[in-house]
Each structure stands twice: as structure tokens, then as C-alpha cells.
Short mmCIF file of C-alpha atoms in Angstrom, two decimals:
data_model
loop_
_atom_site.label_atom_id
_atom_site.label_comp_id
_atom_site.label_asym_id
_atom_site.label_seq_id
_atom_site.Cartn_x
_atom_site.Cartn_y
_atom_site.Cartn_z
CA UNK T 1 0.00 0.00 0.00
CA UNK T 2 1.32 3.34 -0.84
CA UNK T 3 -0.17 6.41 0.93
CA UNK T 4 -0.48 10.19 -0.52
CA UNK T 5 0.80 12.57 2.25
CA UNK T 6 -0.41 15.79 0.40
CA UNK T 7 -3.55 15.86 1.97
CA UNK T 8 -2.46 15.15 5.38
CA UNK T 9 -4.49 16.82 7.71
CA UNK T 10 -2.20 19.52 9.84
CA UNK T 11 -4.13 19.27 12.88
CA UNK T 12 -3.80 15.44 13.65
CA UNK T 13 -0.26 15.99 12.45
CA UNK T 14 0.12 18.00 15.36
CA UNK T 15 -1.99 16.22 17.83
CA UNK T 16 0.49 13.37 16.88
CA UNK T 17 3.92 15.63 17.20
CA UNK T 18 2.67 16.85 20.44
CA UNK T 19 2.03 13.82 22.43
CA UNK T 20 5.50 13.54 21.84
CA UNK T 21 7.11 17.03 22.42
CA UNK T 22 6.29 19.70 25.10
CA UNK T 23 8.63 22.52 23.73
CA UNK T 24 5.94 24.78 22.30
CA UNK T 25 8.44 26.86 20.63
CA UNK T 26 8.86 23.51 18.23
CA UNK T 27 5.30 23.25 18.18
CA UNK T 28 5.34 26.33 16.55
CA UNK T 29 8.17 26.03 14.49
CA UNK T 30 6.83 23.01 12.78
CA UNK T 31 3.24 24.30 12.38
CA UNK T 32 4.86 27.06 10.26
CA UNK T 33 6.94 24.79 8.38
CA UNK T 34 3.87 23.12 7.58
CA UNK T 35 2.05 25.99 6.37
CA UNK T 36 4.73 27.43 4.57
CA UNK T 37 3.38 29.12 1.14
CA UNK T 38 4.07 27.44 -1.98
CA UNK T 39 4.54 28.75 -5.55
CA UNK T 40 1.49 28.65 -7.92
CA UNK T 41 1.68 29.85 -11.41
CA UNK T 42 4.16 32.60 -10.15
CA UNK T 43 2.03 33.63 -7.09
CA UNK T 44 2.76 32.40 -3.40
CA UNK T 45 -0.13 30.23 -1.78
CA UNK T 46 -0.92 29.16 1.58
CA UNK T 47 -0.61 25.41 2.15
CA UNK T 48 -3.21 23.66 4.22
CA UNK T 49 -2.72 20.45 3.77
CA UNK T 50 -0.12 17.88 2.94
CA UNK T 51 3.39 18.14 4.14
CA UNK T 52 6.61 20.06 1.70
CA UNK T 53 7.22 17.47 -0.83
CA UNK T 54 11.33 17.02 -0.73
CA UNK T 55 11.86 19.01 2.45
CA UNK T 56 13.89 17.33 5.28
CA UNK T 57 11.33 17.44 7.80
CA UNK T 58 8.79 16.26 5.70
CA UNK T 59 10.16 11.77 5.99
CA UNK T 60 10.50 12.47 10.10
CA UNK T 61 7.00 13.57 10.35
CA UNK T 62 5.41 11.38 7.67
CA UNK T 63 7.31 8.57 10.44
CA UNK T 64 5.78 10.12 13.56
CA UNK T 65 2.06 10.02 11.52
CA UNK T 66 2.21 6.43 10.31
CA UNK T 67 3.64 4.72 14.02
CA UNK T 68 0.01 4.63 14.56
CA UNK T 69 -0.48 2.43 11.39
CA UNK T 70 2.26 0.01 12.92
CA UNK T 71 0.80 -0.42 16.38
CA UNK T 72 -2.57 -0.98 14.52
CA UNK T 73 -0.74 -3.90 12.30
CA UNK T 74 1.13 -5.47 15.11
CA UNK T 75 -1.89 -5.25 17.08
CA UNK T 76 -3.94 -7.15 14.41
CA UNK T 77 -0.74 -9.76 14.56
CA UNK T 78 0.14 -8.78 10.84
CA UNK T 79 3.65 -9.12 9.24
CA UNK T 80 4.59 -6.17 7.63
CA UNK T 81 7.18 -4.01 6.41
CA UNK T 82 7.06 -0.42 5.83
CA UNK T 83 8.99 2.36 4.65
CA UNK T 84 7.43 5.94 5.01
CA UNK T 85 4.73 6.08 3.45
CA UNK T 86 5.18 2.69 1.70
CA UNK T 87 3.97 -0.52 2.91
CA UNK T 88 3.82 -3.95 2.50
CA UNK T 89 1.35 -6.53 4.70
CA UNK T 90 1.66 -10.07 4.03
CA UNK T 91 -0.80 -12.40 4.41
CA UNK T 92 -2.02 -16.05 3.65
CA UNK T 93 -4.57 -15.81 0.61
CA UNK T 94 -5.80 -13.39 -1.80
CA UNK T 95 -9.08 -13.14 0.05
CA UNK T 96 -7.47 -12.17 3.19
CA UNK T 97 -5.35 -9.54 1.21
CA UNK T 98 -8.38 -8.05 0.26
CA UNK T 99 -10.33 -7.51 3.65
CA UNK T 100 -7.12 -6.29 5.17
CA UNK T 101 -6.79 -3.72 2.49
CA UNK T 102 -10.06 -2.28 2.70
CA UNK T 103 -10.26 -2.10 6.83
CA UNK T 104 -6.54 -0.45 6.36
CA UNK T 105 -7.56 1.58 3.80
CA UNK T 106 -10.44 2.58 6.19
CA UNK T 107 -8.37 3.01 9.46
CA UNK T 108 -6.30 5.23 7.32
CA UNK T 109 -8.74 7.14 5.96
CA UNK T 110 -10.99 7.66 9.52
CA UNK T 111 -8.43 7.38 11.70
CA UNK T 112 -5.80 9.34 10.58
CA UNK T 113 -7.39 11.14 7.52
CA UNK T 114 -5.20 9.68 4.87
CA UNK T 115 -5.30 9.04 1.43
CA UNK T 116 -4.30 5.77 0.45
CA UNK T 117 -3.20 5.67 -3.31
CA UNK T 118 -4.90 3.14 -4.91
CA UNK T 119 -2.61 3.20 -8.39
CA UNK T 120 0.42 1.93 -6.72
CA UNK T 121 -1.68 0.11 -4.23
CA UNK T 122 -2.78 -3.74 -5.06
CA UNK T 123 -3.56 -7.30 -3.36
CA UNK T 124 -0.43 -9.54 -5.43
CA UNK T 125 1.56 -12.07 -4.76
CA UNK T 126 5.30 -11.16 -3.18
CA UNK T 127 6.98 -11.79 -6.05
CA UNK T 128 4.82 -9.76 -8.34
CA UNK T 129 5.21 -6.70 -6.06
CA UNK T 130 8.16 -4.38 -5.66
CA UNK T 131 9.41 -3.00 -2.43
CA UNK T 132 12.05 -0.29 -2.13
CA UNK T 133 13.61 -1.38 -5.42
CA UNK T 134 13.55 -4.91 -4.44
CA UNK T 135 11.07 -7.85 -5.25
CA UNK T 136 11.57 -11.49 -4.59
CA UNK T 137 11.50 -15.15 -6.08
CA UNK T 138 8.57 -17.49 -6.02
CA UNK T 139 10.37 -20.43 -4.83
CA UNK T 140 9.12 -22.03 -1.45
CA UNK T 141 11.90 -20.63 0.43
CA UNK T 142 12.13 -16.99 -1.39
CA UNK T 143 14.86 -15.01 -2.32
CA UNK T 144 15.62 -11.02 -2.40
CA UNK T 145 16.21 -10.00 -5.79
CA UNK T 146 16.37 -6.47 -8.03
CA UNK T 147 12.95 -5.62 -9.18
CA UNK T 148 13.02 -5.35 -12.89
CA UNK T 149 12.06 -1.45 -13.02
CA UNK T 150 15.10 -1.32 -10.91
CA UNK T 151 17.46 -2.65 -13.61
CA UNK T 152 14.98 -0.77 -16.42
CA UNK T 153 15.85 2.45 -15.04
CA UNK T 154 19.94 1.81 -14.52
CA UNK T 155 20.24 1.14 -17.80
CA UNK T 156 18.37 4.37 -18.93
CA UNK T 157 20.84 5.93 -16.85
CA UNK T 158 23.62 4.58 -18.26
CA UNK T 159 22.60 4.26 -21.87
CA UNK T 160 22.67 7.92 -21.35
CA UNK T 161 25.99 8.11 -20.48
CA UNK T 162 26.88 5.94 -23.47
CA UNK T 163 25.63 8.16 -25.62
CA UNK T 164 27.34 11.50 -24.29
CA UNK T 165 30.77 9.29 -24.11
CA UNK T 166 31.01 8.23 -28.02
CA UNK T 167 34.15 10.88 -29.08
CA UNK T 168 35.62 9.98 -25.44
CA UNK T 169 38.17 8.10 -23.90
CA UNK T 170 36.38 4.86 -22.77
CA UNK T 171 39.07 4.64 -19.36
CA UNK T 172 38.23 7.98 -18.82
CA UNK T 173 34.80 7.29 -19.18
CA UNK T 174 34.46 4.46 -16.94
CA UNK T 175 36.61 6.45 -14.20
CA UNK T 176 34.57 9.10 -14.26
CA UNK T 177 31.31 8.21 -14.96
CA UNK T 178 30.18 4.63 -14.58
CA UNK T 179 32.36 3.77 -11.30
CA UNK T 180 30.68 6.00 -9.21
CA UNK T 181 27.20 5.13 -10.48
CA UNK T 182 27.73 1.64 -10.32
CA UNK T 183 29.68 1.51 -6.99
CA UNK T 184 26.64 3.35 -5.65
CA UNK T 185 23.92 1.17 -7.29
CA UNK T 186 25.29 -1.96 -5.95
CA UNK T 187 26.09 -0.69 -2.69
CA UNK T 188 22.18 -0.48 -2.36
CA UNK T 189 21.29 -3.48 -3.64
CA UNK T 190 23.90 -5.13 -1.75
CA UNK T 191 20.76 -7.91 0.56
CA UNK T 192 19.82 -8.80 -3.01
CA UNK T 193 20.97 -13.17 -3.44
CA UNK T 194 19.40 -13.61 -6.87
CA UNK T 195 23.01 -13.33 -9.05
CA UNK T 196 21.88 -13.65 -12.77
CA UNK T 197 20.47 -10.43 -12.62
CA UNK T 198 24.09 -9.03 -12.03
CA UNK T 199 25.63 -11.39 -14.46
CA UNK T 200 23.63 -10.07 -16.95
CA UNK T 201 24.40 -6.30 -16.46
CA UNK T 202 27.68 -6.92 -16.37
CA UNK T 203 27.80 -8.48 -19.55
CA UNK T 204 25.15 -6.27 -21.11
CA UNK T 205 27.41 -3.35 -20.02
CA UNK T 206 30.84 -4.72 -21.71
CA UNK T 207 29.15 -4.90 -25.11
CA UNK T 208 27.35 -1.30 -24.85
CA UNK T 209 31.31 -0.25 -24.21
CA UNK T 210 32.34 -2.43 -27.11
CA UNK T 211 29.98 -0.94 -29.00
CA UNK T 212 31.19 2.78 -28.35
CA UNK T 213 34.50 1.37 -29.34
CA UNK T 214 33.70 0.23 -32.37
CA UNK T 215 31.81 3.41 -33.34
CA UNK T 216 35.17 5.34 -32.64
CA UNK T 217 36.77 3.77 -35.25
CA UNK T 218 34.25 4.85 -37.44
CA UNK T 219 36.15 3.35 -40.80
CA UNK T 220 37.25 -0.14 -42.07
CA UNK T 221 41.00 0.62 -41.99
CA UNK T 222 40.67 2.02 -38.24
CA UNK T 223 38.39 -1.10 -37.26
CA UNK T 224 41.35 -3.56 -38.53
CA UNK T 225 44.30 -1.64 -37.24
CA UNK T 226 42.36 -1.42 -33.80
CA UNK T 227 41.16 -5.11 -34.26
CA UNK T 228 45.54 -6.15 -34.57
CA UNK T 229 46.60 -3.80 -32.31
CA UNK T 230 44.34 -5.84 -29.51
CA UNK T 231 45.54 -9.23 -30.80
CA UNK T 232 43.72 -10.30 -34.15
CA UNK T 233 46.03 -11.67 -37.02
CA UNK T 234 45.53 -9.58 -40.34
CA UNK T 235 43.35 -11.79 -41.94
CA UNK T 236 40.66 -12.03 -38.86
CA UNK T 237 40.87 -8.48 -38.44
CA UNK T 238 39.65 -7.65 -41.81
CA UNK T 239 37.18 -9.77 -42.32
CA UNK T 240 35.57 -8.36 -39.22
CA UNK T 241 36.05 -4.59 -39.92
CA UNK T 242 34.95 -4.98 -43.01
CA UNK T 243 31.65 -7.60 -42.31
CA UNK T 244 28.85 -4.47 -42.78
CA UNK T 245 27.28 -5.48 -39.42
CA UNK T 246 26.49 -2.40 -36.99
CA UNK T 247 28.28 -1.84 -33.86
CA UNK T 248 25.40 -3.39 -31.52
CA UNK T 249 26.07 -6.93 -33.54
CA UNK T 250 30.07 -6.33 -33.37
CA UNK T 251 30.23 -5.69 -29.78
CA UNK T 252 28.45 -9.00 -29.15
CA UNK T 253 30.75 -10.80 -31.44
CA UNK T 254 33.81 -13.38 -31.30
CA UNK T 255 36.30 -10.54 -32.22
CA UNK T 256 35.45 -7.61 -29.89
CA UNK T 257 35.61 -10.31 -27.02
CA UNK T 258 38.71 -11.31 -28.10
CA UNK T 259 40.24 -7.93 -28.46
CA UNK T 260 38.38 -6.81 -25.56
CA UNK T 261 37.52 -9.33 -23.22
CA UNK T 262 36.30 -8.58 -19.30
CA UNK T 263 40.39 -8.59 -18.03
CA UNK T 264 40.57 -5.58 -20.16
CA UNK T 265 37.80 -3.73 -18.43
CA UNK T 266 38.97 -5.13 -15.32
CA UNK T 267 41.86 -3.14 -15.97
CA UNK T 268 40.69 -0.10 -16.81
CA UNK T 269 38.55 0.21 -13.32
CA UNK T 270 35.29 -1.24 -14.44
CA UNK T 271 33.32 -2.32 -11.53
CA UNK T 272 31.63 -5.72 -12.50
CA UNK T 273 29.02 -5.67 -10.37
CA UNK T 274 28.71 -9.66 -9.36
CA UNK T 275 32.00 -9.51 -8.28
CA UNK T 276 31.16 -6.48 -5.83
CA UNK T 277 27.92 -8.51 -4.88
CA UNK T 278 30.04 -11.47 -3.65
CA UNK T 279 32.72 -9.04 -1.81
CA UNK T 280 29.68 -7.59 -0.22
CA UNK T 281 27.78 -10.80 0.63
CA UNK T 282 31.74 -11.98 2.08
CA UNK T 283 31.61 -8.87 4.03
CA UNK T 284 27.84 -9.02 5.66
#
């Protein structure tokens, strides 16, 4: 279940906040950070609902709000896992998914006059849910995997990248650029035990840097030179740089793995990221 916190009701907000804190000078302080005006087509507005979207107050209090909703689950003896305002309750059937999402839905709407939103909200099986990023297997002892949108939008990310790094240096590239994105990627989904998905990124990330390669060299005579210089005998060489494939199919094939296998990347800093996963898992 996902809730909407721009219609949060300041007043039980408060009421909340101040069975926890006497000070009224924070009282205050936060009652004015709540209604602080927001721009509207140019012109300032009062807010009188909902919380700042992106200000650092705004996850603390969204925390203090929704402690209710976890006494009420561990009251009803529900597992659960939440994360502000996004929750997961797991329970034995479908049917039982669906009368404990309607008398949530209702405690949340009553009790603390929430909105629950019902497009990211559903009644699914674990594994067809995604939870901070993460989903899991369906096998009868589950494991934590990357939820495909998570892998969907890294390689937006770095396709992007890709694209703004075809007239550069590929070391310099992967220094620069893809280290620190995929050093911090992994270091999040570092609880993840499903490795294919890894694996496969790894791989799929070689050939997209194969590829920019082989776009560098733009013409037949560059291809072959490059193709001996990393290894290839004449006659090998040509034949590739001259096979009038594109540079998708040559970064896949026998030759650019030869001239440019993974010890070569390895080399230049790339950060495979199943190797990092099983450092990490070594480490945890």
C-alpha cells in the first residue's frame, strides 16, 4: 500500500507531534513549516494540507504520523514491512489480502485522515510486487532479488551516459562516470541473493562499451588496425572490420571479445558488479 501525504491533515499531524514534544516553541516552528506558502503559477499560496514534498522534515514527520499504522498492524498480529509512506502486509490468501486492504484503507482514511493511493496500491503475490527497489522469487523458500524497473531504469541511466561518451576516452569514461554510479547502485542493492540479474548487467554493459569502441573507429581501416593492435592476425581483423554489421552486432561478437575481453575492463577500473555482490555478501 502506498499512501499520498499531500492531503495530510495539519491538525492530527500536530496532535500526533505533540504527544511527543512539550517545547511549544517547536510546536510552533513546525506548524509554520507546515504551512509554509508554496509557488502557484508565479504567485505564493498558503498550504493547508499535505506536508513540503522534498523538504527534510517532511520523511520524520510522515514517520511520527504512520507509528500509529504500525501499532494498529502489530496489534492485528500482521507481518509487515514499511517504509514511510510505503507498505507492505503479508498475508495467507488473496481473500485475506483483500479484507485487510479495505479495513486499512479505512483506518487510514478515519483514523488518521489519509489518502491511500490506490494506483500503486494492489492485493499480489510477493513476487509480483516491488518494495524499495527490491522484489523477490517465487520459490518455497524466497529469495531477495532487483525488481526489474530497478534494472529498467539503470540502464536508462547509463545508456545515457553511453551516448554522451562516443568521441571519449572509454578509461576515462568508466573512471569518471560509470564507477561511481555503479559503486553506488550496488552498494544499495547489496541484501539482493538472486546473481543472474548481475551477471547479466555486467555483460550487457561490456558490449554497450564495445559498441562505443567500435563506433570510434568509425572506418574499415581504423576497425582492422584497432582489431591487430588488440591481438587479431591480419586476416581475422579484416574480415571483421569490413563484415557491414552495426556496432550493436560487433560488440556482441567473437572478435570484440577477443580484443576486448572482461580482463581488459577489469583493468581499466570497471566495476563488475557480481563480483562487488560477492565481496559484499563476504563482508555481511
Amino acid at each position: 500500500m502506498a499512501v499520498s501525504f499531500d492531503r495530510v491533515n495539519h491538525d492530527i499531524m500536530m496532535s500526533r507531534i505533540a504527544r511527543r514534544i512539550k517545547d511549544k516553541r517547536i510546536l510552533r516552528l513546525i506548524r509554520r513549516y507546515l504551512q509554509a506558502g508554496m509557488m502557484e503559477g508565479g504567485v505564493e499560496t498558503q498550504r493547508r494540507e499535505g506536508t513540503p514534498q522534498g523538504g527534510p522534515l517532511s520523511p520524520l514527520l510522515s514517520n511520527i504520523l504512520l507509528d500509529e499504522l504500525d501499532k494498529e498492524l502489530e496489534r492485528r498480529g500482521h507481518k509487515f514491512c514499511r517504509y514511510a509512506d510505503d507498505c507492505n502486509v503479508y498475508v495467507k490468501s488473496g481473500s485475506a489480502g483483500e479484507r485487510v486492504k479495505e479495513s486499512i484503507t479505512r483506518f487510514l482514511e478515519k483514523r488518521l485522515r489519509l489518502k491511500v493511493n490506490e494506483e500503486k496500491s494492489a492485493v499480489a503475490r510477493p513476487w509480483e510486487r516491488k518494495f524499495l527497489g527490491y522484489t523477490m522469487t517465487w520459490n518455497r523458500e524466497p529469495r531477495i532479488k532487483v525488481a526489474d524497473n530497478s534494472v529498467k531504469r539503470l540502464k536508462m541511466k547509463l545508456r545515457e551516459i553511453f551516448r554522451r561518451g562516443r568521441g571519449r576516452n572509454v578509461g576515462r569514461q568508466i573512471k569518471d562516470e560509470l564507477t561511481p554510479l555503479l559503486r553506488g547502485w550496488m552498494n544499495y542493492f547489496r541484501l539482493a541473493e538472486v546473481k543472474n540479474v548481475f551477471e547479466e548487467l555486467d555483460g550487457w554493459i561490456r558490449r554497450k562499451l564495445r559498441s562505443v569502441i567500435w563506433r570510434q573507429w568509425k572506418r574499415s581501416l581504423a576497425r582492422a588496425k584497432g582489431l591487430m593492435k588488440r591481438g587479431l592476425d591480419e586476416e581475422r581483423a579484416w574480415r571483421s572490420a569490413t563484415n557491414g554489421r552495426g556496432p550493436w552486432w560487433n560488440a556482441g561478437s567473437s572478435h570484440m571479445n577477443q580484443a576486448y575481453p572482461k580482463s581488459y575492463f577489469d583493468r581499466c577500473g570497471l566495476v563488475s558488479l557480481l563480483d562487488q555482490q560477492r565481496r559484499l555478501q563476504r563482508t555481511s
